[in-house]
Amino acid sequence: DVQLQASGGGLVPAGGSLKLSCKVSGFTMDDYGIGWFRQAPGKEREGVSCIMRDDGTTNYADSVKGRFTISSDKAGNTLYLQMNSLKPEDTAVYYCAAQGGGSMYWGQGTQVTVSS
């Protein structure tokens, strides 16, 4: 079974940093597109960053470009999201996800709260 387990959220002051991790199992990371989404209270879930399956290129939402970095450790089956210069508007539940074989798989969320 495809499983994703996110961790690393927490409470951080504005300007601070956090690194999220997502341990994956049940699939080969090279064969799936993988990434991070977030959902703030009262808002729709939005894409934050992803690693494309076909060529491994990375994409970022405009709101996080230059502040967030996505990476993966294929040997360790772990996806990361380094978040720097955090802003209160980054407060949300962050989800890791994988897409492949015609299906989308979601991990449980991890809460990130940025205080002003």
Coordinates of C-alpha atoms in Angstrom, one line a residue:
D1 CA 0.0 0.0 0.0
V2 CA 1.1 3.5 -0.8
Q3 CA 1.6 5.4 2.5
L4 CA 2.9 8.9 3.3
Q5 CA 3.7 10.1 6.8
A6 CA 4.3 13.8 7.2
S7 CA 6.1 15.3 10.2
G8 CA 8.0 18.4 11.3
G9 CA 5.3 21.0 11.8
G10 CA 5.2 23.3 14.7
L11 CA 4.9 26.8 16.0
V12 CA 7.5 29.3 14.8
P13 CA 7.8 33.1 14.9
A14 CA 7.7 35.1 11.7
G15 CA 11.0 35.0 9.9
G16 CA 11.8 31.6 11.3
S17 CA 12.4 28.2 9.6
L18 CA 11.0 24.7 9.7
K19 CA 11.8 21.6 7.8
L20 CA 9.0 19.2 7.0
S21 CA 9.6 15.5 6.3
C22 CA 7.4 13.0 4.6
K23 CA 8.3 9.3 4.9
V24 CA 6.9 7.3 2.0
S25 CA 6.4 3.6 1.4
G26 CA 4.7 1.3 -1.1
F27 CA 6.1 2.9 -4.2
T28 CA 9.4 4.1 -5.8
M29 CA 9.8 7.8 -5.7
D30 CA 11.1 8.0 -9.2
D31 CA 7.9 6.6 -10.5
Y32 CA 5.6 9.1 -8.9
G33 CA 5.2 12.9 -8.9
I34 CA 5.5 14.0 -5.3
G35 CA 4.9 17.2 -3.5
W36 CA 3.5 19.4 -0.8
F37 CA 0.1 21.0 -0.5
R38 CA -1.3 23.2 2.3
Q39 CA -4.7 24.2 3.5
A40 CA -5.3 27.3 5.7
P41 CA -8.5 27.7 7.8
G42 CA -11.4 28.7 5.6
K43 CA -9.4 28.3 2.4
E44 CA -9.0 25.6 -0.3
R45 CA -6.1 23.3 -0.4
E46 CA -3.3 24.7 -2.6
G47 CA -0.2 23.3 -4.1
V48 CA 3.1 24.5 -2.6
S49 CA 5.8 22.6 -4.3
C50 CA 6.4 19.4 -6.3
I51 CA 9.0 17.2 -8.0
M52 CA 7.9 16.2 -11.4
R53 CA 8.0 12.4 -12.2
D54 CA 9.2 12.7 -15.7
D55 CA 12.4 14.8 -15.3
G56 CA 12.7 15.6 -11.6
T57 CA 12.2 19.3 -12.1
T58 CA 10.8 21.2 -9.2
N59 CA 8.0 23.7 -9.2
Y60 CA 6.9 26.2 -6.5
A61 CA 3.9 28.4 -5.9
D62 CA 4.7 32.0 -6.5
S63 CA 3.9 32.7 -2.8
V64 CA 6.8 30.5 -1.6
K65 CA 9.4 30.9 -4.4
G66 CA 12.8 31.9 -2.9
R67 CA 11.8 30.9 0.6
F68 CA 10.9 27.2 0.4
T69 CA 13.0 24.3 -1.1
I70 CA 11.7 20.9 -1.9
S71 CA 14.1 17.9 -1.9
S72 CA 14.1 14.2 -1.7
D73 CA 16.2 11.4 -0.3
K74 CA 15.4 8.5 -2.5
A75 CA 17.5 6.0 -0.6
G76 CA 15.7 7.0 2.6
N77 CA 12.3 7.3 0.9
T78 CA 11.8 10.7 2.3
L79 CA 10.5 14.0 0.9
Y80 CA 11.4 17.3 2.5
L81 CA 10.3 20.8 2.5
Q82 CA 12.7 23.4 3.9
M83 CA 10.8 26.5 4.8
N84 CA 12.7 29.7 5.5
S85 CA 11.6 33.3 6.1
L86 CA 8.2 32.1 7.3
K87 CA 5.3 34.5 7.3
P88 CA 2.0 34.4 9.2
E89 CA 0.2 33.7 5.9
D90 CA 2.1 30.4 5.7
T91 CA 0.1 29.1 8.6
A92 CA -1.7 26.0 7.4
V93 CA -1.9 22.3 7.6
Y94 CA 0.7 20.9 5.2
Y95 CA 0.2 17.6 3.4
C96 CA 2.5 15.5 1.3
A97 CA 1.1 13.8 -1.7
A98 CA 2.1 11.4 -4.5
Q99 CA 0.6 11.0 -7.9
G100 CA 1.1 7.9 -10.0
G101 CA -0.7 5.0 -11.6
G102 CA -3.8 7.1 -12.2
S103 CA -4.2 7.8 -8.5
M104 CA -3.5 10.5 -5.9
Y105 CA -2.3 9.6 -2.5
W106 CA -2.3 11.8 0.6
G107 CA -0.5 11.7 3.8
Q108 CA -2.0 13.0 7.0
G109 CA -1.3 16.7 7.6
T110 CA 1.2 18.4 9.8
Q111 CA 0.3 21.8 11.3
V112 CA 2.5 24.8 10.7
T113 CA 1.7 27.9 12.7
V114 CA 3.7 31.1 12.2
S115 CA 3.2 33.8 14.8
S116 CA 3.4 37.5 14.0

